[in-house]
Every structure is written in C-alpha cells, then in structure tokens.
mmCIF file with all atom_site columns, C-alpha atoms in Angstrom:
data_model
loop_
_atom_site.group_PDB
_atom_site.id
_atom_site.type_symbol
_atom_site.label_atom_id
_atom_site.label_alt_id
_atom_site.label_comp_id
_atom_site.label_asym_id
_atom_site.label_entity_id
_atom_site.label_seq_id
_atom_site.pdbx_PDB_ins_code
_atom_site.Cartn_x
_atom_site.Cartn_y
_atom_site.Cartn_z
_atom_site.occupancy
_atom_site.B_iso_or_equiv
_atom_site.pdbx_formal_charge
_atom_site.auth_seq_id
_atom_site.auth_comp_id
_atom_site.auth_asym_id
_atom_site.auth_atom_id
_atom_site.pdbx_PDB_model_num
ATOM 1   C CA . UNK A 1 1   ? 21.001 -73.420 -24.185 1.00 66.00 ? 1   UNK A CA 1
ATOM 2   C CA . UNK A 1 2   ? 18.277 -74.711 -26.492 1.00 71.00 ? 2   UNK A CA 1
ATOM 3   C CA . UNK A 1 3   ? 16.016 -71.772 -25.633 1.00 73.00 ? 3   UNK A CA 1
ATOM 4   C CA . UNK A 1 4   ? 18.240 -68.725 -25.065 1.00 69.00 ? 4   UNK A CA 1
ATOM 5   C CA . UNK A 1 5   ? 15.235 -66.403 -24.789 1.00 76.00 ? 5   UNK A CA 1
ATOM 6   C CA . UNK A 1 6   ? 13.371 -68.514 -22.218 1.00 87.00 ? 6   UNK A CA 1
ATOM 7   C CA . UNK A 1 7   ? 13.182 -66.209 -19.202 1.00 93.00 ? 7   UNK A CA 1
ATOM 8   C CA . UNK A 1 8   ? 12.497 -68.906 -16.621 1.00 94.00 ? 8   UNK A CA 1
ATOM 9   C CA . UNK A 1 9   ? 15.338 -71.103 -17.872 1.00 94.00 ? 9   UNK A CA 1
ATOM 10  C CA . UNK A 1 10  ? 17.740 -68.165 -17.881 1.00 95.00 ? 10  UNK A CA 1
ATOM 11  C CA . UNK A 1 11  ? 16.731 -67.096 -14.378 1.00 96.00 ? 11  UNK A CA 1
ATOM 12  C CA . UNK A 1 12  ? 17.164 -70.607 -13.046 1.00 95.00 ? 12  UNK A CA 1
ATOM 13  C CA . UNK A 1 13  ? 20.519 -71.055 -14.796 1.00 94.00 ? 13  UNK A CA 1
ATOM 14  C CA . UNK A 1 14  ? 21.673 -67.657 -13.550 1.00 96.00 ? 14  UNK A CA 1
ATOM 15  C CA . UNK A 1 15  ? 20.689 -68.449 -9.976  1.00 97.00 ? 15  UNK A CA 1
ATOM 16  C CA . UNK A 1 16  ? 22.432 -71.834 -10.144 1.00 96.00 ? 16  UNK A CA 1
ATOM 17  C CA . UNK A 1 17  ? 25.552 -70.126 -11.490 1.00 96.00 ? 17  UNK A CA 1
ATOM 18  C CA . UNK A 1 18  ? 25.368 -67.544 -8.718  1.00 96.00 ? 18  UNK A CA 1
ATOM 19  C CA . UNK A 1 19  ? 25.007 -70.203 -6.014  1.00 96.00 ? 19  UNK A CA 1
ATOM 20  C CA . UNK A 1 20  ? 28.013 -72.102 -7.388  1.00 97.00 ? 20  UNK A CA 1
ATOM 21  C CA . UNK A 1 21  ? 30.087 -68.894 -7.704  1.00 96.00 ? 21  UNK A CA 1
ATOM 22  C CA . UNK A 1 22  ? 30.216 -69.256 -11.484 1.00 97.00 ? 22  UNK A CA 1
ATOM 23  C CA . UNK A 1 23  ? 29.700 -65.542 -11.966 1.00 97.00 ? 23  UNK A CA 1
ATOM 24  C CA . UNK A 1 24  ? 30.446 -65.501 -15.692 1.00 96.00 ? 24  UNK A CA 1
ATOM 25  C CA . UNK A 1 25  ? 27.726 -68.041 -16.436 1.00 94.00 ? 25  UNK A CA 1
ATOM 26  C CA . UNK A 1 26  ? 25.285 -66.351 -14.055 1.00 97.00 ? 26  UNK A CA 1
ATOM 27  C CA . UNK A 1 27  ? 25.981 -62.944 -15.588 1.00 97.00 ? 27  UNK A CA 1
ATOM 28  C CA . UNK A 1 28  ? 25.363 -64.285 -19.100 1.00 95.00 ? 28  UNK A CA 1
ATOM 29  C CA . UNK A 1 29  ? 21.978 -65.738 -18.157 1.00 95.00 ? 29  UNK A CA 1
ATOM 30  C CA . UNK A 1 30  ? 20.842 -62.686 -16.220 1.00 97.00 ? 30  UNK A CA 1
ATOM 31  C CA . UNK A 1 31  ? 21.869 -60.463 -19.155 1.00 96.00 ? 31  UNK A CA 1
ATOM 32  C CA . UNK A 1 32  ? 19.719 -62.600 -21.443 1.00 94.00 ? 32  UNK A CA 1
ATOM 33  C CA . UNK A 1 33  ? 16.735 -61.889 -19.207 1.00 96.00 ? 33  UNK A CA 1
ATOM 34  C CA . UNK A 1 34  ? 17.498 -58.187 -18.863 1.00 97.00 ? 34  UNK A CA 1
ATOM 35  C CA . UNK A 1 35  ? 17.759 -57.888 -22.636 1.00 94.00 ? 35  UNK A CA 1
ATOM 36  C CA . UNK A 1 36  ? 14.105 -58.911 -22.851 1.00 93.00 ? 36  UNK A CA 1
ATOM 37  C CA . UNK A 1 37  ? 12.827 -57.674 -19.476 1.00 95.00 ? 37  UNK A CA 1
ATOM 38  C CA . UNK A 1 38  ? 15.000 -54.831 -18.124 1.00 96.00 ? 38  UNK A CA 1
ATOM 39  C CA . UNK A 1 39  ? 12.838 -54.547 -14.995 1.00 96.00 ? 39  UNK A CA 1
ATOM 40  C CA . UNK A 1 40  ? 12.933 -58.214 -14.045 1.00 97.00 ? 40  UNK A CA 1
ATOM 41  C CA . UNK A 1 41  ? 13.316 -58.383 -10.260 1.00 97.00 ? 41  UNK A CA 1
ATOM 42  C CA . UNK A 1 42  ? 15.217 -61.682 -10.087 1.00 97.00 ? 42  UNK A CA 1
ATOM 43  C CA . UNK A 1 43  ? 17.655 -60.795 -12.875 1.00 98.00 ? 43  UNK A CA 1
ATOM 44  C CA . UNK A 1 44  ? 18.462 -57.386 -11.351 1.00 98.00 ? 44  UNK A CA 1
ATOM 45  C CA . UNK A 1 45  ? 18.842 -58.946 -7.912  1.00 98.00 ? 45  UNK A CA 1
ATOM 46  C CA . UNK A 1 46  ? 21.138 -61.615 -9.345  1.00 98.00 ? 46  UNK A CA 1
ATOM 47  C CA . UNK A 1 47  ? 23.293 -59.075 -11.159 1.00 98.00 ? 47  UNK A CA 1
ATOM 48  C CA . UNK A 1 48  ? 23.479 -56.981 -8.003  1.00 98.00 ? 48  UNK A CA 1
ATOM 49  C CA . UNK A 1 49  ? 24.635 -60.004 -6.007  1.00 97.00 ? 49  UNK A CA 1
ATOM 50  C CA . UNK A 1 50  ? 27.282 -60.821 -8.612  1.00 98.00 ? 50  UNK A CA 1
ATOM 51  C CA . UNK A 1 51  ? 28.697 -57.298 -8.557  1.00 97.00 ? 51  UNK A CA 1
ATOM 52  C CA . UNK A 1 52  ? 28.569 -57.196 -4.753  1.00 96.00 ? 52  UNK A CA 1
ATOM 53  C CA . UNK A 1 53  ? 30.426 -60.530 -4.529  1.00 95.00 ? 53  UNK A CA 1
ATOM 54  C CA . UNK A 1 54  ? 33.081 -59.267 -6.948  1.00 96.00 ? 54  UNK A CA 1
ATOM 55  C CA . UNK A 1 55  ? 33.412 -56.016 -4.983  1.00 95.00 ? 55  UNK A CA 1
ATOM 56  C CA . UNK A 1 56  ? 32.153 -53.773 -7.803  1.00 96.00 ? 56  UNK A CA 1
ATOM 57  C CA . UNK A 1 57  ? 29.972 -51.729 -5.504  1.00 96.00 ? 57  UNK A CA 1
ATOM 58  C CA . UNK A 1 58  ? 28.802 -49.041 -7.931  1.00 94.00 ? 58  UNK A CA 1
ATOM 59  C CA . UNK A 1 59  ? 27.622 -51.662 -10.399 1.00 96.00 ? 59  UNK A CA 1
ATOM 60  C CA . UNK A 1 60  ? 25.972 -53.616 -7.581  1.00 97.00 ? 60  UNK A CA 1
ATOM 61  C CA . UNK A 1 61  ? 24.098 -50.518 -6.430  1.00 96.00 ? 61  UNK A CA 1
ATOM 62  C CA . UNK A 1 62  ? 22.719 -49.843 -9.922  1.00 97.00 ? 62  UNK A CA 1
ATOM 63  C CA . UNK A 1 63  ? 21.179 -53.300 -10.243 1.00 98.00 ? 63  UNK A CA 1
ATOM 64  C CA . UNK A 1 64  ? 20.061 -53.506 -6.623  1.00 97.00 ? 64  UNK A CA 1
ATOM 65  C CA . UNK A 1 65  ? 18.341 -50.115 -6.847  1.00 96.00 ? 65  UNK A CA 1
ATOM 66  C CA . UNK A 1 66  ? 16.409 -51.356 -9.874  1.00 97.00 ? 66  UNK A CA 1
ATOM 67  C CA . UNK A 1 67  ? 15.535 -54.595 -8.055  1.00 97.00 ? 67  UNK A CA 1
ATOM 68  C CA . UNK A 1 68  ? 14.302 -52.553 -5.106  1.00 95.00 ? 68  UNK A CA 1
ATOM 69  C CA . UNK A 1 69  ? 12.155 -50.381 -7.339  1.00 95.00 ? 69  UNK A CA 1
ATOM 70  C CA . UNK A 1 70  ? 10.476 -53.376 -9.025  1.00 96.00 ? 70  UNK A CA 1
ATOM 71  C CA . UNK A 1 71  ? 10.323 -55.688 -5.996  1.00 92.00 ? 71  UNK A CA 1
ATOM 72  C CA . UNK A 1 72  ? 6.980  -57.481 -5.885  1.00 89.00 ? 72  UNK A CA 1
ATOM 73  C CA . UNK A 1 73  ? 6.424  -57.096 -2.124  1.00 88.00 ? 73  UNK A CA 1
ATOM 74  C CA . UNK A 1 74  ? 7.832  -55.682 1.125   1.00 84.00 ? 74  UNK A CA 1
ATOM 75  C CA . UNK A 1 75  ? 9.746  -58.832 2.025   1.00 86.00 ? 75  UNK A CA 1
ATOM 76  C CA . UNK A 1 76  ? 11.600 -58.800 -1.286  1.00 91.00 ? 76  UNK A CA 1
ATOM 77  C CA . UNK A 1 77  ? 12.189 -55.060 -1.030  1.00 92.00 ? 77  UNK A CA 1
ATOM 78  C CA . UNK A 1 78  ? 13.548 -55.500 2.504   1.00 92.00 ? 78  UNK A CA 1
ATOM 79  C CA . UNK A 1 79  ? 15.962 -58.176 1.268   1.00 93.00 ? 79  UNK A CA 1
ATOM 80  C CA . UNK A 1 80  ? 17.232 -55.873 -1.468  1.00 96.00 ? 80  UNK A CA 1
ATOM 81  C CA . UNK A 1 81  ? 17.605 -52.990 1.000   1.00 96.00 ? 81  UNK A CA 1
ATOM 82  C CA . UNK A 1 82  ? 19.766 -55.214 3.195   1.00 95.00 ? 82  UNK A CA 1
ATOM 83  C CA . UNK A 1 83  ? 22.089 -55.886 0.255   1.00 96.00 ? 83  UNK A CA 1
ATOM 84  C CA . UNK A 1 84  ? 22.066 -52.204 -0.684  1.00 96.00 ? 84  UNK A CA 1
ATOM 85  C CA . UNK A 1 85  ? 23.023 -51.269 2.879   1.00 96.00 ? 85  UNK A CA 1
ATOM 86  C CA . UNK A 1 86  ? 26.006 -53.621 2.669   1.00 93.00 ? 86  UNK A CA 1
ATOM 87  C CA . UNK A 1 87  ? 26.936 -52.095 -0.682  1.00 95.00 ? 87  UNK A CA 1
ATOM 88  C CA . UNK A 1 88  ? 26.786 -48.572 0.737   1.00 95.00 ? 88  UNK A CA 1
ATOM 89  C CA . UNK A 1 89  ? 28.957 -49.529 3.722   1.00 92.00 ? 89  UNK A CA 1
ATOM 90  C CA . UNK A 1 90  ? 31.545 -51.103 1.439   1.00 91.00 ? 90  UNK A CA 1
ATOM 91  C CA . UNK A 1 91  ? 31.620 -48.023 -0.778  1.00 91.00 ? 91  UNK A CA 1
ATOM 92  C CA . UNK A 1 92  ? 31.971 -45.697 2.219   1.00 91.00 ? 92  UNK A CA 1
ATOM 93  C CA . UNK A 1 93  ? 28.507 -44.124 2.241   1.00 92.00 ? 93  UNK A CA 1
ATOM 94  C CA . UNK A 1 94  ? 27.823 -44.764 5.936   1.00 90.00 ? 94  UNK A CA 1
ATOM 95  C CA . UNK A 1 95  ? 24.808 -42.473 6.455   1.00 93.00 ? 95  UNK A CA 1
ATOM 96  C CA . UNK A 1 96  ? 23.031 -43.972 3.470   1.00 94.00 ? 96  UNK A CA 1
ATOM 97  C CA . UNK A 1 97  ? 23.910 -47.490 4.663   1.00 94.00 ? 97  UNK A CA 1
ATOM 98  C CA . UNK A 1 98  ? 22.367 -46.907 8.080   1.00 94.00 ? 98  UNK A CA 1
ATOM 99  C CA . UNK A 1 99  ? 19.283 -45.259 6.592   1.00 95.00 ? 99  UNK A CA 1
ATOM 100 C CA . UNK A 1 100 ? 18.774 -48.128 4.143   1.00 95.00 ? 100 UNK A CA 1
ATOM 101 C CA . UNK A 1 101 ? 19.284 -50.800 6.824   1.00 95.00 ? 101 UNK A CA 1
ATOM 102 C CA . UNK A 1 102 ? 16.776 -49.017 9.067   1.00 95.00 ? 102 UNK A CA 1
ATOM 103 C CA . UNK A 1 103 ? 14.259 -48.938 6.190   1.00 94.00 ? 103 UNK A CA 1
ATOM 104 C CA . UNK A 1 104 ? 14.754 -52.676 5.662   1.00 93.00 ? 104 UNK A CA 1
ATOM 105 C CA . UNK A 1 105 ? 14.125 -53.346 9.351   1.00 93.00 ? 105 UNK A CA 1
ATOM 106 C CA . UNK A 1 106 ? 10.984 -51.159 9.344   1.00 92.00 ? 106 UNK A CA 1
ATOM 107 C CA . UNK A 1 107 ? 9.613  -52.897 6.247   1.00 91.00 ? 107 UNK A CA 1
ATOM 108 C CA . UNK A 1 108 ? 10.092 -56.356 7.731   1.00 89.00 ? 108 UNK A CA 1
ATOM 109 C CA . UNK A 1 109 ? 10.089 -55.937 11.517  1.00 88.00 ? 109 UNK A CA 1
ATOM 110 C CA . UNK A 1 110 ? 9.877  -59.703 12.058  1.00 90.00 ? 110 UNK A CA 1
ATOM 111 C CA . UNK A 1 111 ? 12.872 -60.406 9.833   1.00 90.00 ? 111 UNK A CA 1
ATOM 112 C CA . UNK A 1 112 ? 15.882 -61.504 11.830  1.00 93.00 ? 112 UNK A CA 1
ATOM 113 C CA . UNK A 1 113 ? 18.051 -60.937 8.743   1.00 92.00 ? 113 UNK A CA 1
ATOM 114 C CA . UNK A 1 114 ? 16.966 -57.308 8.433   1.00 91.00 ? 114 UNK A CA 1
ATOM 115 C CA . UNK A 1 115 ? 17.642 -56.666 12.116  1.00 92.00 ? 115 UNK A CA 1
ATOM 116 C CA . UNK A 1 116 ? 20.971 -58.497 11.914  1.00 93.00 ? 116 UNK A CA 1
ATOM 117 C CA . UNK A 1 117 ? 22.038 -56.363 8.945   1.00 91.00 ? 117 UNK A CA 1
ATOM 118 C CA . UNK A 1 118 ? 21.236 -53.190 10.843  1.00 90.00 ? 118 UNK A CA 1
ATOM 119 C CA . UNK A 1 119 ? 23.016 -54.428 13.971  1.00 92.00 ? 119 UNK A CA 1
ATOM 120 C CA . UNK A 1 120 ? 26.071 -55.540 11.991  1.00 90.00 ? 120 UNK A CA 1
ATOM 121 C CA . UNK A 1 121 ? 26.378 -52.175 10.259  1.00 90.00 ? 121 UNK A CA 1
ATOM 122 C CA . UNK A 1 122 ? 26.048 -50.285 13.542  1.00 88.00 ? 122 UNK A CA 1
ATOM 123 C CA . UNK A 1 123 ? 28.604 -52.530 15.282  1.00 88.00 ? 123 UNK A CA 1
ATOM 124 C CA . UNK A 1 124 ? 31.079 -52.262 12.404  1.00 80.00 ? 124 UNK A CA 1
ATOM 125 C CA . UNK A 1 125 ? 30.835 -48.479 12.502  1.00 75.00 ? 125 UNK A CA 1
#
C-alpha cells in the first residue's frame, strides 16, 4: 500500500489474494502491474486464473493468451496452455482445447500435470 507502483509488491500481494480467493484484492494488484507492464507474465497469468475461477472464460482466455505469448520458458508456457485448454473446454471450444492440451504435453513431456490435463479433457469428452 505504501508503494502502489512497486511491481514485486503488487505481484506478491496479487498472488496472495489469488491463493486466498480474495479475487477483488488480487485483481487490483495485478491491474497495478499491468498498468505499468502490460506484458508481465505473472500479472497476466494471475488475471487469467481469476477470470477462470469466476467462470468468465472469454476474459480468462485474453489474459492467458498474453501470458502464453510472454512466458519466459517452455515449462511456464506449458502451464499456461493447460489453463487455456481448461478455458476452451469450459467455453465449448473442444477442438481447440484438445489441440492446446496436446501442445502443453509436447512442450513438457515429463510434466504429469500436462499429461493429466490432456487425459482429463479426453475423458470428459
């Protein structure tokens, strides 16, 4: 609160808010970061998670797609793709969900989470 433009403090506060399901607080802190750094990976990922948790799938996809684009490495990109796949399933875009989950599994073949996401989507469908 003392340093509203401090990116690290805002990211940490946003992530704490997200973990405690205080989405309004988390959203405020992530917006502070995005106002200064629109391509910040963690802030876009956090906003995507908030919108996914509140079942606003179009909004979630916008932020998650940005997070995917600016992800610093394959592991982070794979994580975002897993969330995107879940978003696409929830919004009814099944082919895109499967394609995205398969991409996540290819990017991180040793990731149990990526394989579990793909398996879950295929089983659900």
